[in-house]
Each structure stands twice: as structure tokens, then as C-alpha cells.
PDB file of C-alpha atoms in Angstrom:
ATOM      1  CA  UNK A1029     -50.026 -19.295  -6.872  1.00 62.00           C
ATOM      2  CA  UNK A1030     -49.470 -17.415  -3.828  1.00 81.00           C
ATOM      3  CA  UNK A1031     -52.277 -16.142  -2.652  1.00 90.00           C
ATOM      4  CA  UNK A1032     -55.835 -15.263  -3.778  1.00 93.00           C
ATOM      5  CA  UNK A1033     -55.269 -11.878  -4.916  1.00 93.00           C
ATOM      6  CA  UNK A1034     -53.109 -12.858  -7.376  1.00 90.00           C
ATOM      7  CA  UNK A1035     -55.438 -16.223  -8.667  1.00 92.00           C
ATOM      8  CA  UNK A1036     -58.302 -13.750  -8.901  1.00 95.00           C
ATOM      9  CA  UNK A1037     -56.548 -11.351 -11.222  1.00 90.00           C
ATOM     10  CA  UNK A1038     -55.006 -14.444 -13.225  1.00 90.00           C
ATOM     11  CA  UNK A1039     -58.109 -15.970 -13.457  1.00 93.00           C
ATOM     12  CA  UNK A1040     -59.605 -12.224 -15.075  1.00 93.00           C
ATOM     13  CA  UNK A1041     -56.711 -12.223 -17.069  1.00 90.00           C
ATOM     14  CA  UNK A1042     -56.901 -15.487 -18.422  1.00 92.00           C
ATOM     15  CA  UNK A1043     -61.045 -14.841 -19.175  1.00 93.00           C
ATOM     16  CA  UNK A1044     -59.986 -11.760 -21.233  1.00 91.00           C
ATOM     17  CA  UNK A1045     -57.052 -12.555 -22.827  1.00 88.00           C
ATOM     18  CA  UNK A1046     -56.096 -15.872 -23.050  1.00 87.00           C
ATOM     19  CA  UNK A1047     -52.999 -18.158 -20.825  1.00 87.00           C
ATOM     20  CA  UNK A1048     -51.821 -16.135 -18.463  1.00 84.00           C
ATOM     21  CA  UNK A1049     -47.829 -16.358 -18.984  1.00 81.00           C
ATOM     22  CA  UNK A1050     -46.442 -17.355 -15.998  1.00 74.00           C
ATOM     23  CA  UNK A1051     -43.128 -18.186 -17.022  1.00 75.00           C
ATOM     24  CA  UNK A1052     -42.257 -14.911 -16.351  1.00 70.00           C
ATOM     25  CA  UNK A1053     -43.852 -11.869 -14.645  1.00 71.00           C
ATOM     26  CA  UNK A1054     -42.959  -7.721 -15.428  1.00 75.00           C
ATOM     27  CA  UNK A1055     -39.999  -6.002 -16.211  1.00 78.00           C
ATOM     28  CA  UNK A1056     -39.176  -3.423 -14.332  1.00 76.00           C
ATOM     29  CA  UNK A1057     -36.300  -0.847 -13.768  1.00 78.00           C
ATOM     30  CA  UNK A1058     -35.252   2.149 -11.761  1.00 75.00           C
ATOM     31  CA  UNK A1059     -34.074   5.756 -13.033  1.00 76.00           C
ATOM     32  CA  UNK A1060     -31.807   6.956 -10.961  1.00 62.00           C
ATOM     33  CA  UNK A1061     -32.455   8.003  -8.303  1.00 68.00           C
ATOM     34  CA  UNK A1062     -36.178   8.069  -7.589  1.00 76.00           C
ATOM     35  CA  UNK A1063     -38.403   6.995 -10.403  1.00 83.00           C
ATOM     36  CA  UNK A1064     -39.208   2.863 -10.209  1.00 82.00           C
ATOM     37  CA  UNK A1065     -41.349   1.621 -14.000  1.00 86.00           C
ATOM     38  CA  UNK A1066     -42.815  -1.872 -14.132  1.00 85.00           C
ATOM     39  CA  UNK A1067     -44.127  -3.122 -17.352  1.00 86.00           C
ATOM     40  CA  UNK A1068     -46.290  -6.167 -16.662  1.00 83.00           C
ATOM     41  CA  UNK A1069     -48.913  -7.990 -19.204  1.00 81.00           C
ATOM     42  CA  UNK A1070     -51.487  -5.346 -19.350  1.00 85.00           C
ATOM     43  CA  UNK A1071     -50.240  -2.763 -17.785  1.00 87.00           C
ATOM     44  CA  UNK A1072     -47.696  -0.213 -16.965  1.00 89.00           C
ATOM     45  CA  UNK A1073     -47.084   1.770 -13.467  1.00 86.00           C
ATOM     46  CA  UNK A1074     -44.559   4.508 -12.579  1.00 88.00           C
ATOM     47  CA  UNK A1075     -43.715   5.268  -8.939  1.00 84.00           C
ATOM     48  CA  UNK A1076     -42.294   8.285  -7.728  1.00 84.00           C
ATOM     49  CA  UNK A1077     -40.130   8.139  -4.558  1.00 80.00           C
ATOM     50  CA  UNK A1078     -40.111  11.609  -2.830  1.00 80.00           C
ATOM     51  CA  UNK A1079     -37.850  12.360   0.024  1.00 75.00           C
ATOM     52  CA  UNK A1080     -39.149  14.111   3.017  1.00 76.00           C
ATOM     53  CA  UNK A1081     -36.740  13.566   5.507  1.00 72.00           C
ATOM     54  CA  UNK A1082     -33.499  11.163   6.462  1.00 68.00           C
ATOM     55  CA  UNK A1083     -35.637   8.684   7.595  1.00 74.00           C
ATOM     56  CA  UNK A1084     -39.136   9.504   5.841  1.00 75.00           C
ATOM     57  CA  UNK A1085     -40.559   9.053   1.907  1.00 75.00           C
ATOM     58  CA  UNK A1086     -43.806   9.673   0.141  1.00 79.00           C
ATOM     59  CA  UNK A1087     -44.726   6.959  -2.872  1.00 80.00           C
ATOM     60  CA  UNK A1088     -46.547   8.839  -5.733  1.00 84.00           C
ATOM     61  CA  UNK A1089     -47.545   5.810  -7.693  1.00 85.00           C
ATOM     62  CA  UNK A1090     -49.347   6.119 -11.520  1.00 88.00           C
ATOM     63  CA  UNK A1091     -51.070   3.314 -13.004  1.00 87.00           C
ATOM     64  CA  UNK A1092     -51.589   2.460 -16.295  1.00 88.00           C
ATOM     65  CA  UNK A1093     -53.924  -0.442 -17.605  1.00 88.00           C
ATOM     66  CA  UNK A1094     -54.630  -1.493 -20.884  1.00 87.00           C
ATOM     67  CA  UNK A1095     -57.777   0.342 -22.376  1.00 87.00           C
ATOM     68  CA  UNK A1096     -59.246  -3.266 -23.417  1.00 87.00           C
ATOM     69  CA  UNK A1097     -59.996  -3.340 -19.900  1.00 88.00           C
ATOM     70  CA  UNK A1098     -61.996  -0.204 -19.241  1.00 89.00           C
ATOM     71  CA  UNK A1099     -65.018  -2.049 -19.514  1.00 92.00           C
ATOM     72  CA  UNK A1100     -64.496  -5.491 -17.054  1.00 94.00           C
ATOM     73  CA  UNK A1101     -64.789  -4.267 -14.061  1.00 94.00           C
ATOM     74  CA  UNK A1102     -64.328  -7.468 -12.245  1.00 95.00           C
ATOM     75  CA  UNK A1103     -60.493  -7.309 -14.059  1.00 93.00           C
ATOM     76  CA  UNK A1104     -59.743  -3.566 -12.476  1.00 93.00           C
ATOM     77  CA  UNK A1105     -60.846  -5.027  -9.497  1.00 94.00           C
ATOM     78  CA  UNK A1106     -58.994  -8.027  -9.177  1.00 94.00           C
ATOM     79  CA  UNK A1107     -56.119  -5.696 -10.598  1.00 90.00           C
ATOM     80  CA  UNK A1108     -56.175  -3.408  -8.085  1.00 91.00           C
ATOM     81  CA  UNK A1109     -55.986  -5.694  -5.228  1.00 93.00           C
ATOM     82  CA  UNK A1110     -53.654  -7.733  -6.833  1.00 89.00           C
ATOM     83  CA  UNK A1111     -51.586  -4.240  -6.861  1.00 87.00           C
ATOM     84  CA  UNK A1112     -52.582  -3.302  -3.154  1.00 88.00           C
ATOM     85  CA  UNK A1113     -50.782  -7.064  -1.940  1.00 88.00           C
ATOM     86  CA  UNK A1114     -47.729  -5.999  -4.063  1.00 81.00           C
ATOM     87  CA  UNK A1115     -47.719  -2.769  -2.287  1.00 80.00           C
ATOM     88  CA  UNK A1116     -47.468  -3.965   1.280  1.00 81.00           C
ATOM     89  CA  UNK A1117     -44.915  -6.722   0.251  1.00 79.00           C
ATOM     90  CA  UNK A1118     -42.820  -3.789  -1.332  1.00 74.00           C
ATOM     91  CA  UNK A1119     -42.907  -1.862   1.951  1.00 75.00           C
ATOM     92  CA  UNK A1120     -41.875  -4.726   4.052  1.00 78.00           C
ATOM     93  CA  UNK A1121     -38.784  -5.462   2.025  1.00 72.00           C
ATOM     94  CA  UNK A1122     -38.531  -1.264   1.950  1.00 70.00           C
ATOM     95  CA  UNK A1123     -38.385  -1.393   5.569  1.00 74.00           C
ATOM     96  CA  UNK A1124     -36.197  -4.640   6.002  1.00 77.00           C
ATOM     97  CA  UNK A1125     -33.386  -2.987   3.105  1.00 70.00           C
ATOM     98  CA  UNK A1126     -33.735   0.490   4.864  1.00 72.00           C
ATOM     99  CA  UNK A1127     -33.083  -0.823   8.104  1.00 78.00           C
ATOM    100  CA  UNK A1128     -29.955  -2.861   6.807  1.00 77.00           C
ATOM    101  CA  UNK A1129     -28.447   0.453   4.653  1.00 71.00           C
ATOM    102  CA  UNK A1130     -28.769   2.639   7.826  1.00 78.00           C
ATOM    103  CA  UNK A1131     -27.096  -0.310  10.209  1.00 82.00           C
ATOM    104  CA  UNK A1132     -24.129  -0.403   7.442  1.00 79.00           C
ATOM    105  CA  UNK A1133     -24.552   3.181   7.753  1.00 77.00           C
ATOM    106  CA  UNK A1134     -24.348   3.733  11.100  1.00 84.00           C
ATOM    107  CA  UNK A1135     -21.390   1.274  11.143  1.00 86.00           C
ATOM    108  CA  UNK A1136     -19.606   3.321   8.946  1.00 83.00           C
ATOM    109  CA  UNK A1137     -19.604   0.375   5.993  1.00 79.00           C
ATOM    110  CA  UNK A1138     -20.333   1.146   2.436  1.00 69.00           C
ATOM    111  CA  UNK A1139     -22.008  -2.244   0.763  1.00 67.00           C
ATOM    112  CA  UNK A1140     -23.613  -2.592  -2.086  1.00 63.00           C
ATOM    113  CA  UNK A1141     -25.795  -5.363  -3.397  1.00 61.00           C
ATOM    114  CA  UNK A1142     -26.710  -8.182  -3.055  1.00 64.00           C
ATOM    115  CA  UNK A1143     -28.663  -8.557  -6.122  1.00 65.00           C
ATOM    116  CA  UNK A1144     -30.786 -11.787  -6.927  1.00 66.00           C
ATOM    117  CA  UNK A1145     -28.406 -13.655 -10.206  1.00 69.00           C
ATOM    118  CA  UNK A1146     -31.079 -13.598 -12.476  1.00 69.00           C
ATOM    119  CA  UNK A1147     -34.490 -11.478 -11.299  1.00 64.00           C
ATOM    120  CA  UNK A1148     -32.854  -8.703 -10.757  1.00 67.00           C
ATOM    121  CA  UNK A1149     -29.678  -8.968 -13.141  1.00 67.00           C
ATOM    122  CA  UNK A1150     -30.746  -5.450 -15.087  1.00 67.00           C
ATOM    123  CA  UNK A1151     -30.929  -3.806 -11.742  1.00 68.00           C
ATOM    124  CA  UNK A1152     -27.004  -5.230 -10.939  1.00 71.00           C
ATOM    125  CA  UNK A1153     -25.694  -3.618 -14.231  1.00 71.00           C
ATOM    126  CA  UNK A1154     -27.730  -0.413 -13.773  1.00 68.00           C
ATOM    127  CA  UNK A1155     -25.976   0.338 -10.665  1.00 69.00           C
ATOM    128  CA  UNK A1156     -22.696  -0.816 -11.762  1.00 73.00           C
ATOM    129  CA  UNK A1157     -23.132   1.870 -14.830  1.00 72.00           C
ATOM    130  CA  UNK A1158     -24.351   4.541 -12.307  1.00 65.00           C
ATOM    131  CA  UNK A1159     -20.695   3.725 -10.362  1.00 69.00           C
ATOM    132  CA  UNK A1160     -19.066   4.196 -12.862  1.00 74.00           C
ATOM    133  CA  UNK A1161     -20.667   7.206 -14.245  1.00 69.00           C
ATOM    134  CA  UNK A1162     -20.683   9.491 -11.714  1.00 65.00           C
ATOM    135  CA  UNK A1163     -17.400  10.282 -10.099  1.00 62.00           C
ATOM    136  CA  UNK A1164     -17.059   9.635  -5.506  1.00 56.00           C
ATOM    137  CA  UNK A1165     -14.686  11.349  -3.748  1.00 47.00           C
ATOM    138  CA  UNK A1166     -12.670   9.373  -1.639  1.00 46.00           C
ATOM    139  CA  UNK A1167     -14.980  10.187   1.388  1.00 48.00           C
ATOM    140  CA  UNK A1168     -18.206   8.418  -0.417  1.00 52.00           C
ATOM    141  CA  UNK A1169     -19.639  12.290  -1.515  1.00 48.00           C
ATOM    142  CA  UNK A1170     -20.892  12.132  -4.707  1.00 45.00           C
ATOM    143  CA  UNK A1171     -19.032  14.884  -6.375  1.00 41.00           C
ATOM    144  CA  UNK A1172     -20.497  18.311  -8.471  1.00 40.00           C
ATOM    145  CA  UNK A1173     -22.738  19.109  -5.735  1.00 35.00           C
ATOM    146  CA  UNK A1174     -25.337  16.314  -6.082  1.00 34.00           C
ATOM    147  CA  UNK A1175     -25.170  15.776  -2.124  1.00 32.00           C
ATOM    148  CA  UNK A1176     -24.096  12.521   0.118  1.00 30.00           C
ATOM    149  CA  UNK A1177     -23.584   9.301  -1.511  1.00 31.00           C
ATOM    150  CA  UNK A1178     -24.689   7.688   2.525  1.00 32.00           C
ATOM    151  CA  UNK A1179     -27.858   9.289   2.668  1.00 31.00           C
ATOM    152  CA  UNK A1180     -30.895   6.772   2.850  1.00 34.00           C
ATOM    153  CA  UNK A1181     -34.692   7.397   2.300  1.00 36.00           C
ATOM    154  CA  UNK A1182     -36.856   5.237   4.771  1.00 38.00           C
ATOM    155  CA  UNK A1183     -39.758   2.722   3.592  1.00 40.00           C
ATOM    156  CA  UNK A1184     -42.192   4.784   5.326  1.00 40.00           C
ATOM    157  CA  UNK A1185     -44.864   5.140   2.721  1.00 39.00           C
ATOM    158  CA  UNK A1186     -47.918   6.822   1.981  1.00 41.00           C
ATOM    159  CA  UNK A1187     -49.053   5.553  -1.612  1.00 42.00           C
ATOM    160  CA  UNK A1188     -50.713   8.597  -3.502  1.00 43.00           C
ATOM    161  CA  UNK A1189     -53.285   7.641  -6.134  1.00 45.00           C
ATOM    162  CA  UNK A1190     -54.338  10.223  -8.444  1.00 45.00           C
ATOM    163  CA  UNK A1191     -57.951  11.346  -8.216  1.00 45.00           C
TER     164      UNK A1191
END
């Protein structure tokens, strides 16, 4: 285990549900272009990317936890933690992949991927389908008015929990 975040909501798990299964964690995927759902044990979370400027994006980010754990507060705490460590490791790699697509960028190279072989395998074919689905110019515009194929939304992030 990683780090004591994650034990500590393991360790609820486990005293409210049984084994936690750690062969394998959430699925997740993206809807083009902005929308990111995870579907883990007990719960499910949408995040909303929204765009404020070339180099600037606000996360709206809904969570959704299983109502059998209303009542254990020491779970939602553990959970939300456990979902606050996530967070920050999501913005670094944000940052790191943002910084990358804008050097490529700024290079004037067009790469996609890579992808990891078999965590992220639906993510590879969901952006292969997207290629082919939606017709580039020879330029890299995305055609029919839908705007730039090169522009990039930054990592920086201001998570927005409803109230």
C-alpha cells in the first residue's frame, strides 16, 4: 500500500464490506472532450474540465458514494482523503502532460500517446475512435467549426465541491 490514506480507507472498506479487491482498482473513462467518470468499489465520481484560458482550467468534480455508507463516518472520512491524495497526484501528472503537449506544441510536433499497454488500454482505443471519427484538415484543425485540434488546457486546478 502506498501510503496511509489509502490503508485507512482500505481498512474502512474492508470493516464494512468485506476483502478489499485489490487485484484491480476503478474503471474509468473520458467523454470527449471534457467530462472524466471513475467507477471504483463504492463509489462513482464525475469531473468536469472547464476551460478558462490557453493555459488555465477549472475541475468541477461530483462525488458519488454508496448510500450503505451514509452512516460510517469514519469510511467518508477516510474516503475523502483517500480522494484529496488522488487529487494532487492527478494535478502533478496534469501539469507534467500539459507541459509536454505545449513543448510538442510549441515545436510544432503533433504526438499522440503514449498510453500505459494495459491500465489505460480503453483510453488508447477511445482516442483512436475519436481519430477516426471526426475528420482533420491537413493543417491539424478539426473541421465543422469545432475549433483547433493544438489547443491545450493547463493542469491548473481549482477542485469545486458542491455545497
Amino acid at each position: 500500500i502506498k501510503t496511509s490514506a489509502l490503508r485507512e480507507y482500505i481498512d474502512c472498506y474492508s470493516k464494512y464490506v468485506g476483502k478489499f479487491p485489490e487485484d484491480y482498482g476503478a474503471v474509468w473513462l473520458c467523454i470527449y472532450p471534457n467530462i472524466i467518470i471513475e467507477i471504483s468499489q463504492c463509489f462513482a465520481l464525475v469531473a468536469v474540465v472547464i476551460p478558462e484560458s490557453i493555459d488555465t482550467c477549472s475541475i468541477h468534480e461530483y462525488r458519488l458514494v454508496e448510500e450503505q455508507f451514509y452512516q460510517h463516518q469514519d469510511f467518508l472520512n477516510a474516503f475523502d482523503q483517500y480522494m484529496y491524495e488522488i487529487e494532487y497526484e492527478d494535478h502533478d501528472l496534469m501539469t507534467k502532460i500539459h507541459q509536454g503537449r505545449k513543448a510538442l506544441y510549441q515545436q510544432g510536433q503533433q504526438h499522440c500517446g503514449p498510453y500505459h499497454p494495459t491500465k489505460e488500454a480503453g483510453q488508447q482505443q477511445f482516442h483512436d475512435y475519436i481519430r477516426r471519427m471526426i475528420p482533420v484538415s491537413l493543417d491539424g484543425n478539426i473541421l465543422g467549426g469545432l475549433g483547433a485540434s493544438k489547443k491545450t488546457v493547463s493542469p491548473t486546478m481549482d477542485v469545486v465541491k458542491p455545497s
